[in-house]
Every structure is written in structure tokens, then in C-alpha cells.
mmCIF file of C-alpha atoms and ligand atoms in Angstrom:
data_model
loop_
_atom_site.group_PDB
_atom_site.id
_atom_site.type_symbol
_atom_site.label_atom_id
_atom_site.label_comp_id
_atom_site.label_asym_id
_atom_site.label_seq_id
_atom_site.Cartn_x
_atom_site.Cartn_y
_atom_site.Cartn_z
ATOM 1 C CA MET E 1 -26.558 5.095 -32.912
ATOM 2 C CA ALA E 2 -27.723 3.000 -29.948
ATOM 3 C CA PHE E 3 -25.698 1.002 -27.512
ATOM 4 C CA VAL E 4 -25.546 -0.155 -23.932
ATOM 5 C CA VAL E 5 -23.112 1.398 -21.444
ATOM 6 C CA LYS E 6 -21.697 -1.089 -18.942
ATOM 7 C CA ARG E 7 -19.568 -0.235 -15.953
ATOM 8 C CA ALA E 8 -16.889 -2.621 -14.679
ATOM 9 C CA GLN E 9 -17.893 -4.396 -11.475
ATOM 10 C CA HIS E 10 -14.911 -2.931 -9.580
ATOM 11 C CA ALA E 11 -13.968 0.551 -10.755
ATOM 12 C CA GLY E 12 -13.018 3.882 -9.276
ATOM 13 C CA ALA E 13 -11.749 5.167 -5.962
ATOM 14 C CA CYS E 14 -10.426 2.469 -3.657
ATOM 15 C CA TYR E 15 -11.025 2.453 0.081
ATOM 16 C CA GLY E 16 -7.749 4.242 0.906
ATOM 17 C CA VAL E 17 -8.218 7.019 -1.661
ATOM 18 C CA GLN E 18 -11.850 7.634 -0.711
ATOM 19 C CA ARG E 19 -10.853 7.724 2.956
ATOM 20 C CA ALA E 20 -8.105 10.293 2.218
ATOM 21 C CA LEU E 21 -10.572 12.453 0.263
ATOM 22 C CA ASP E 22 -13.165 12.248 3.038
ATOM 23 C CA MET E 23 -10.600 13.102 5.726
ATOM 24 C CA THR E 24 -9.353 16.083 3.700
ATOM 25 C CA ASN E 25 -12.864 17.409 3.080
ATOM 26 C CA LYS E 26 -13.724 17.024 6.766
ATOM 27 C CA ALA E 27 -10.517 18.831 7.769
ATOM 28 C CA ALA E 28 -11.329 21.650 5.351
ATOM 29 C CA CYS E 29 -14.606 22.206 7.213
ATOM 30 C CA GLU E 30 -13.113 21.959 10.693
ATOM 31 C CA GLN E 31 -9.593 23.417 10.506
ATOM 32 C CA PRO E 32 -8.568 27.054 9.925
ATOM 33 C CA SER E 33 -6.235 26.173 7.040
ATOM 34 C CA VAL E 34 -5.293 22.869 5.412
ATOM 35 C CA CYS E 35 -2.691 21.685 2.923
ATOM 36 C CA THR E 36 -1.616 18.253 1.676
ATOM 37 C CA LEU E 37 1.989 17.044 1.733
ATOM 38 C CA GLY E 38 2.320 16.350 -2.000
ATOM 39 C CA PRO E 39 -0.678 16.072 -4.362
ATOM 40 C CA LEU E 40 -3.372 14.151 -2.456
ATOM 41 C CA ILE E 41 -3.982 11.666 -5.294
ATOM 42 C CA HIS E 42 -2.849 11.134 -8.894
ATOM 43 C CA ASN E 43 -5.809 12.969 -10.318
ATOM 44 C CA PRO E 44 -5.227 16.520 -11.625
ATOM 45 C CA ARG E 45 -8.926 17.438 -11.499
ATOM 46 C CA VAL E 46 -9.237 16.520 -7.850
ATOM 47 C CA VAL E 47 -6.024 18.399 -7.029
ATOM 48 C CA THR E 48 -7.282 21.480 -8.928
ATOM 49 C CA ASP E 49 -10.632 21.292 -7.163
ATOM 50 C CA LEU E 50 -8.887 21.133 -3.769
ATOM 51 C CA GLU E 51 -6.691 24.107 -4.725
ATOM 52 C CA SER E 52 -9.773 26.110 -5.696
ATOM 53 C CA ARG E 53 -10.975 25.549 -2.132
ATOM 54 C CA GLY E 54 -7.676 26.732 -0.652
ATOM 55 C CA ILE E 55 -6.240 23.248 0.005
ATOM 56 C CA THR E 56 -2.866 23.439 -1.711
ATOM 57 C CA ALA E 57 -0.366 20.655 -2.287
ATOM 58 C CA CYS E 58 2.963 21.481 -0.591
ATOM 59 C CA ASN E 59 6.052 19.850 -2.021
ATOM 60 C CA SER E 60 8.005 19.800 1.220
ATOM 61 C CA ILE E 61 7.704 20.617 4.911
ATOM 62 C CA ASP E 62 9.440 23.956 4.237
ATOM 63 C CA ASP E 63 6.627 24.920 1.821
ATOM 64 C CA ILE E 64 3.808 24.440 4.310
ATOM 65 C CA ALA E 65 1.671 27.525 4.728
ATOM 66 C CA ALA E 66 -1.264 26.097 6.689
ATOM 67 C CA SER E 67 -1.951 24.999 10.259
ATOM 68 C CA SER E 68 -3.047 21.460 9.325
ATOM 69 C CA VAL E 69 -1.274 18.989 7.046
ATOM 70 C CA VAL E 70 -2.834 15.948 5.403
ATOM 71 C CA ILE E 71 -0.613 12.896 4.901
ATOM 72 C CA ARG E 72 -1.556 11.047 1.696
ATOM 73 C CA SER E 73 -2.692 7.414 1.504
ATOM 74 C CA HIS E 74 0.898 6.425 0.460
ATOM 75 C CA GLY E 75 2.141 7.369 3.933
ATOM 76 C CA VAL E 76 5.461 8.974 4.864
ATOM 77 C CA ALA E 77 8.591 8.162 6.867
ATOM 78 C CA PRO E 78 8.094 8.236 10.662
ATOM 79 C CA GLU E 79 10.617 11.105 10.905
ATOM 80 C CA VAL E 80 8.304 13.253 8.769
ATOM 81 C CA LEU E 81 5.399 12.696 11.162
ATOM 82 C CA SER E 82 7.617 13.554 14.153
ATOM 83 C CA LEU E 83 8.976 16.680 12.490
ATOM 84 C CA LEU E 84 5.492 17.936 11.626
ATOM 85 C CA SER E 85 4.361 17.447 15.220
ATOM 86 C CA GLU E 86 7.513 19.141 16.565
ATOM 87 C CA LYS E 87 6.810 22.124 14.344
ATOM 88 C CA GLY E 88 3.319 22.366 15.806
ATOM 89 C CA TYR E 89 1.237 21.388 12.779
ATOM 90 C CA THR E 90 -2.006 19.473 13.220
ATOM 91 C CA VAL E 91 -1.375 16.222 11.352
ATOM 92 C CA ILE E 92 -4.278 14.524 9.591
ATOM 93 C CA ASP E 93 -2.826 11.121 8.824
ATOM 94 C CA ALA E 94 -4.694 9.646 5.841
ATOM 95 C CA THR E 95 -2.144 6.859 5.360
ATOM 96 C CA CYS E 96 -4.178 3.910 4.061
ATOM 97 C CA PRO E 97 -4.548 1.253 6.778
ATOM 98 C CA HIS E 98 -3.207 -1.340 4.297
ATOM 99 C CA VAL E 99 -0.040 0.739 3.882
ATOM 100 C CA MET E 100 0.208 1.146 7.657
ATOM 101 C CA ARG E 101 0.144 -2.640 7.975
ATOM 102 C CA ALA E 102 3.164 -2.859 5.652
ATOM 103 C CA GLN E 103 4.962 -0.083 7.587
ATOM 104 C CA GLN E 104 4.348 -1.818 10.915
ATOM 105 C CA ALA E 105 5.412 -5.217 9.528
ATOM 106 C CA ALA E 106 8.686 -3.748 8.231
ATOM 107 C CA ALA E 107 9.348 -1.996 11.566
ATOM 108 C CA LYS E 108 8.656 -5.180 13.566
ATOM 109 C CA MET E 109 10.917 -7.310 11.364
ATOM 110 C CA ALA E 110 13.734 -4.781 11.650
ATOM 111 C CA GLN E 111 13.263 -4.573 15.407
ATOM 112 C CA ASP E 112 13.511 -8.372 15.592
ATOM 113 C CA GLY E 113 16.819 -8.266 13.727
ATOM 114 C CA TYR E 114 15.669 -9.234 10.235
ATOM 115 C CA HIS E 115 17.183 -7.777 7.067
ATOM 116 C CA VAL E 116 14.018 -6.461 5.418
ATOM 117 C CA LEU E 117 13.469 -6.754 1.675
ATOM 118 C CA VAL E 118 10.714 -4.431 0.455
ATOM 119 C CA VAL E 119 9.337 -5.707 -2.847
ATOM 120 C CA GLY E 120 8.373 -2.626 -4.807
ATOM 121 C CA GLU E 121 9.392 0.331 -6.879
ATOM 122 C CA ALA E 122 12.338 2.349 -5.517
ATOM 123 C CA GLY E 123 11.498 6.041 -5.347
ATOM 124 C CA HIS E 124 7.767 5.453 -4.922
ATOM 125 C CA PRO E 125 6.622 7.372 -1.825
ATOM 126 C CA GLU E 126 4.897 4.323 -0.325
ATOM 127 C CA VAL E 127 7.998 2.144 -0.711
ATOM 128 C CA GLU E 128 10.310 4.832 0.632
ATOM 129 C CA GLY E 129 7.988 5.234 3.635
ATOM 130 C CA ILE E 130 7.885 1.492 4.372
ATOM 131 C CA SER E 131 11.688 1.291 4.118
ATOM 132 C CA ALA E 132 12.036 4.260 6.464
ATOM 133 C CA TYR E 133 9.964 2.398 9.087
ATOM 134 C CA ALA E 134 12.415 -0.519 8.932
ATOM 135 C CA ARG E 135 15.458 1.792 9.116
ATOM 136 C CA SER E 136 13.917 3.740 12.001
ATOM 137 C CA LYS E 137 14.340 0.558 14.055
ATOM 138 C CA GLY E 138 18.003 0.372 13.123
ATOM 139 C CA GLY E 139 17.439 -2.501 10.718
ATOM 140 C CA GLN E 140 18.910 -3.236 7.321
ATOM 141 C CA CYS E 141 16.492 -2.712 4.476
ATOM 142 C CA THR E 142 16.768 -3.223 0.712
ATOM 143 C CA ILE E 143 14.199 -2.343 -1.940
ATOM 144 C CA VAL E 144 13.901 -5.047 -4.615
ATOM 145 C CA ASP E 145 11.834 -4.605 -7.769
ATOM 146 C CA GLY E 146 12.115 -8.307 -8.584
ATOM 147 C CA ALA E 147 14.299 -11.362 -8.007
ATOM 148 C CA ALA E 148 17.198 -9.819 -9.976
ATOM 149 C CA ASP E 149 17.559 -7.059 -7.371
ATOM 150 C CA ILE E 150 18.108 -9.397 -4.414
ATOM 151 C CA PRO E 151 21.569 -8.647 -2.974
ATOM 152 C CA LYS E 152 24.228 -11.301 -3.694
ATOM 153 C CA GLN E 153 25.335 -11.236 -0.059
ATOM 154 C CA LEU E 154 22.593 -11.833 2.486
ATOM 155 C CA GLU E 155 23.242 -12.816 6.067
ATOM 156 C CA GLY E 156 21.012 -13.626 9.022
ATOM 157 C CA ASN E 157 17.241 -13.712 9.002
ATOM 158 C CA ILE E 158 15.460 -12.285 5.996
ATOM 159 C CA GLY E 159 12.024 -10.707 6.086
ATOM 160 C CA VAL E 160 9.915 -9.738 3.066
ATOM 161 C CA VAL E 161 7.161 -7.118 2.884
ATOM 162 C CA VAL E 162 5.577 -5.887 -0.309
ATOM 163 C CA GLN E 163 4.298 -2.600 -1.725
ATOM 164 C CA THR E 164 0.492 -2.810 -1.552
ATOM 165 C CA THR E 165 -0.021 -2.438 -5.313
ATOM 166 C CA GLN E 166 2.498 -5.056 -6.449
ATOM 167 C CA SER E 167 1.433 -8.289 -8.145
ATOM 168 C CA ARG E 168 1.440 -11.637 -6.408
ATOM 169 C CA GLU E 169 3.655 -12.976 -9.212
ATOM 170 C CA LYS E 170 6.388 -10.509 -8.342
ATOM 171 C CA LEU E 171 6.243 -11.350 -4.632
ATOM 172 C CA ASP E 172 6.270 -15.091 -5.417
ATOM 173 C CA GLY E 173 9.255 -14.583 -7.730
ATOM 174 C CA VAL E 174 11.288 -12.946 -4.956
ATOM 175 C CA VAL E 175 10.343 -15.577 -2.377
ATOM 176 C CA SER E 176 11.131 -18.444 -4.788
ATOM 177 C CA ALA E 177 14.519 -16.919 -5.644
ATOM 178 C CA LEU E 178 15.356 -16.705 -1.921
ATOM 179 C CA ARG E 179 14.299 -20.320 -1.371
ATOM 180 C CA GLU E 180 16.490 -21.450 -4.277
ATOM 181 C CA ARG E 181 19.391 -19.953 -2.334
ATOM 182 C CA GLY E 182 18.386 -21.948 0.749
ATOM 183 C CA ILE E 183 16.903 -18.915 2.513
ATOM 184 C CA GLU E 184 13.488 -19.344 4.136
ATOM 185 C CA PRO E 185 12.231 -15.780 4.565
ATOM 186 C CA LEU E 186 9.567 -14.484 6.921
ATOM 187 C CA VAL E 187 6.964 -13.125 4.493
ATOM 188 C CA LYS E 188 4.266 -10.569 5.303
ATOM 189 C CA ASP E 189 1.910 -10.470 2.385
ATOM 190 C CA THR E 190 0.786 -6.850 2.393
ATOM 191 C CA ILE E 191 -0.685 -6.781 -1.125
ATOM 192 C CA CYS E 192 -3.981 -4.910 -1.383
ATOM 193 C CA PHE E 193 -6.614 -6.426 -3.669
ATOM 194 C CA ALA E 194 -8.036 -3.116 -4.946
ATOM 195 C CA THR E 195 -5.664 -2.862 -7.911
ATOM 196 C CA ALA E 196 -5.952 -6.513 -8.962
ATOM 197 C CA GLN E 197 -9.755 -6.402 -8.579
ATOM 198 C CA ARG E 198 -9.989 -3.382 -10.882
ATOM 199 C CA GLN E 199 -7.703 -5.017 -13.432
ATOM 200 C CA ARG E 200 -9.684 -8.271 -13.393
ATOM 201 C CA SER E 201 -13.017 -6.452 -13.789
ATOM 202 C CA ALA E 202 -11.668 -4.295 -16.635
ATOM 203 C CA ALA E 203 -10.337 -7.366 -18.441
ATOM 204 C CA GLU E 204 -13.669 -9.185 -18.065
ATOM 205 C CA LEU E 205 -15.623 -6.213 -19.401
ATOM 206 C CA ALA E 206 -13.154 -5.669 -22.250
ATOM 207 C CA GLU E 207 -13.971 -9.208 -23.435
ATOM 208 C CA GLU E 208 -17.635 -8.230 -23.768
ATOM 209 C CA ALA E 209 -17.495 -4.584 -24.882
ATOM 210 C CA ASP E 210 -16.836 -3.198 -28.365
ATOM 211 C CA CYS E 211 -14.872 -0.289 -26.965
ATOM 212 C CA MET E 212 -13.655 0.763 -23.528
ATOM 213 C CA VAL E 213 -13.511 4.187 -21.882
ATOM 214 C CA VAL E 214 -11.016 4.383 -19.025
ATOM 215 C CA ILE E 215 -11.410 7.314 -16.623
ATOM 216 C CA GLY E 216 -8.649 8.769 -14.471
ATOM 217 C CA GLY E 217 -5.618 11.009 -14.282
ATOM 218 C CA ARG E 218 -3.106 10.659 -17.098
ATOM 219 C CA ASN E 219 -0.463 10.740 -14.356
ATOM 220 C CA SER E 220 -2.108 7.789 -12.591
ATOM 221 C CA SER E 221 -0.138 4.619 -13.226
ATOM 222 C CA ASN E 222 -2.956 2.304 -12.149
ATOM 223 C CA THR E 223 -5.368 4.043 -14.573
ATOM 224 C CA THR E 224 -2.825 3.828 -17.386
ATOM 225 C CA ARG E 225 -2.393 0.128 -16.597
ATOM 226 C CA LEU E 226 -6.164 -0.389 -16.965
ATOM 227 C CA PHE E 227 -6.051 1.380 -20.325
ATOM 228 C CA GLU E 228 -3.189 -0.837 -21.516
ATOM 229 C CA LEU E 229 -4.964 -3.928 -20.243
ATOM 230 C CA CYS E 230 -8.098 -3.086 -22.271
ATOM 231 C CA GLN E 231 -5.946 -2.639 -25.359
ATOM 232 C CA ALA E 232 -4.169 -5.909 -24.639
ATOM 233 C CA HIS E 233 -7.594 -7.571 -24.761
ATOM 234 C CA GLY E 234 -7.904 -6.315 -28.318
ATOM 235 C CA ARG E 235 -10.305 -3.469 -27.562
ATOM 236 C CA VAL E 236 -10.242 0.067 -28.835
ATOM 237 C CA ALA E 237 -9.771 2.022 -25.609
ATOM 238 C CA TYR E 238 -9.877 5.723 -24.737
ATOM 239 C CA HIS E 239 -8.303 7.256 -21.642
ATOM 240 C CA VAL E 240 -10.194 10.348 -20.496
ATOM 241 C CA GLU E 241 -10.011 12.613 -17.471
ATOM 242 C CA GLY E 242 -13.409 14.238 -17.897
ATOM 243 C CA PRO E 243 -16.732 14.260 -19.809
ATOM 244 C CA GLU E 244 -15.792 17.000 -22.292
ATOM 245 C CA GLU E 245 -13.242 14.646 -23.880
ATOM 246 C CA ILE E 246 -15.934 12.218 -25.021
ATOM 247 C CA ASP E 247 -16.168 12.063 -28.840
ATOM 248 C CA PRO E 248 -19.408 10.577 -30.228
ATOM 249 C CA SER E 249 -17.572 9.125 -33.231
ATOM 250 C CA TRP E 250 -15.809 6.662 -30.910
ATOM 251 C CA PHE E 251 -19.023 4.727 -30.437
ATOM 252 C CA GLU E 252 -20.119 4.308 -34.072
ATOM 253 C CA GLY E 253 -21.000 0.677 -34.684
ATOM 254 C CA CYS E 254 -20.733 -0.237 -30.992
ATOM 255 C CA SER E 255 -23.319 -2.397 -29.216
ATOM 256 C CA VAL E 256 -21.652 -2.324 -25.811
ATOM 257 C CA VAL E 257 -19.464 0.501 -24.455
ATOM 258 C CA GLY E 258 -17.504 -0.513 -21.363
ATOM 259 C CA VAL E 259 -16.463 1.984 -18.692
ATOM 260 C CA THR E 260 -13.837 1.542 -16.030
ATOM 261 C CA ALA E 261 -11.843 3.874 -13.784
ATOM 262 C CA GLY E 262 -8.632 3.841 -11.797
ATOM 263 C CA ALA E 263 -8.337 3.626 -8.026
ATOM 264 C CA SER E 264 -7.762 7.403 -7.849
ATOM 265 C CA THR E 265 -10.946 8.348 -9.731
ATOM 266 C CA PRO E 266 -13.807 9.580 -7.523
ATOM 267 C CA GLU E 267 -17.398 8.577 -8.150
ATOM 268 C CA ASN E 268 -18.548 12.024 -9.380
ATOM 269 C CA GLN E 269 -16.004 11.897 -12.241
ATOM 270 C CA ILE E 270 -17.254 8.460 -13.299
ATOM 271 C CA ASP E 271 -20.883 9.595 -13.166
ATOM 272 C CA ALA E 272 -20.101 12.685 -15.269
ATOM 273 C CA VAL E 273 -18.355 10.661 -17.990
ATOM 274 C CA ILE E 274 -21.086 8.007 -18.100
ATOM 275 C CA ALA E 275 -23.719 10.767 -18.370
ATOM 276 C CA ALA E 276 -21.782 12.325 -21.276
ATOM 277 C CA ILE E 277 -21.564 8.992 -23.109
ATOM 278 C CA GLU E 278 -25.272 8.355 -22.625
ATOM 279 C CA GLN E 279 -26.151 11.881 -23.699
ATOM 280 C CA VAL E 280 -24.266 11.834 -27.001
ATOM 281 C CA ALA E 281 -25.570 8.415 -27.893
ATOM 282 C CA PRO E 282 -28.889 7.332 -26.371
ATOM 283 C CA GLN E 283 -28.811 3.753 -25.145
ATOM 284 C CA ALA E 284 -30.386 0.804 -26.939
HETATM 285 S S1 SF4 Q 301 -4.811 0.698 -3.518
HETATM 286 FE FE1 SF4 Q 301 -5.174 -0.429 -1.605
HETATM 287 S S2 SF4 Q 301 -3.429 0.139 -0.324
HETATM 288 FE FE2 SF4 Q 301 -3.504 1.640 -1.941
HETATM 289 S S3 SF4 Q 301 -4.738 3.300 -1.116
HETATM 290 FE FE3 SF4 Q 301 -6.124 1.946 -2.222
HETATM 291 S S4 SF4 Q 301 -6.949 0.559 -0.662
HETATM 292 FE FE4 SF4 Q 301 -5.093 1.511 0.181
#
């Protein structure tokens, strides 16, 4: 059995996730005790590794049993940051700068009297955080997961910000629906390209490969989306979290094995899986 292993051009940890990991590791070296407010990323192996080094994931402020607290790349409501400071914790704010841009845009719109529509998934920590920034300025804010969610009654100036991982199509759909109602919104396009880039690269590679291996947490929605995308391109795809899951029989008859990874998959996990694939089936 001989084949070539090809890695997608854009795959693995995005800027914001890598930054959060680096900040957490640095804090672990410098601070007496560190925890993260919620699991740092959607990757069980990374979370387990952090736990093994004493960096636990606390579910709420009441659970914190460390002197320093890491805020995840999704960000939090401004009240949470204030409360942590009031309680005397050292806050390591790993909110992704792209998310911060959305938070600040929502706050500014609300301050200027706009009713803010946040295009995104209600309940997602990033979206709840962005909305909280708008509300902290006393503004009205509504989360819309598409044009159908736009409130029937809208008065005054309307501003639109968007969850960083949403698609351009969804944002355009909301803006078009507003325009059809004669509303010209102020739009801050806060979409981050990391997700779309990874999806485009995975789709391109899936066209060329005989089978695809997708690496990342099973609880990671962006990794699962990559897996589904590979399947949608007619490829046999396997979603793995680590090298021990690799089964040599998957690659029988393959000439090209494609590998991609979600935005919450660090480089060492990708390297380990690629090494396992190459080991069980030497390359052509
Ligand atoms: S996907 Fe984009 S916005 Fe989200 S953490 Fe990564 S770089 Fe930041």
C-alpha cells in the first residue's frame, strides 16, 4: 500500500486559538495558580493536557480555585471582567482581537443610540458576550440567526454586527431583508476569515484526495463542519481526535490521503496524526 499524504493549505489552530494557548502556557509558568473560565478550546485532549498540568476549567466564577483566570478566545460580558477584577483575580484576557472588534463595534453602536442586531447563534458564548457589550451601554440588542429572526417592529437607527464565524451569505441575507423593509443599517463586518479559509482549503483538497482525515475535537463544531464538507464533496472522510484512531484499512486503494484540521486543533496533534498515517502506510 503506497500513497501520498497531503495537508490542506489552511488547517489547524487559528490565530485566536493559538494566542489563547500561548497566553495560558505563559501564565502557567509565571503565575502561582491558573484556571480557565470554561474549557479553553473545543478540544478534549488539550483540555485534559491542561488539567494534567493543574490548569482546570472552571464552569463559573463561584468555582474558581486559582489566583489567575484565563478568558477564552470567545470573550465574555464586560460585567464578568469587572467582577473578576473586583474579586481580586489576575485576569489573563485571551479574547481574540477579532472578537474584541465585534464587542467594541456593538458597544459603540449602542452608545450612539442604534438598536444592535447581532447576527449569530443565540446561546453561543461569543454572541452572548457581544450582546452584553451592547446592553452595557444601555442599548437595545437582538440576536438574529438569519433574516427570519429580525423583529417585526424596528424603530430608529439599526446597526448590524456579526459573530466572527458566521458566513457572509447569512450576513448578506440579514442586510438584504432590512433593505427590503426600507431600513439602511450601519453594518460592521466582523467576520473572521479563518473558518472560511479552512473550509475552502478542505473542499479543494477533497476534490483531489481519495479519502480525507479530519482532525479535531468531536465537540468542535468547526471541525465537524469540515468533516461534513469533505463528505459533501463525495469523499470518504474520517474524523479523529488522535493518532491511535488511525486504521490502516481506511487507506487501501488510495493514491492521495488528504488531511485537514479544525481551528481548535494544535499543530502537535496534526503532526502526530500525519506521522501515524505515514507509519502505517509508507508513502509512494
Ligand atoms: S476563528 Fe477567527 S475570531 Fe475565532 S478565535 Fe480564531 S481567529 Fe479569532
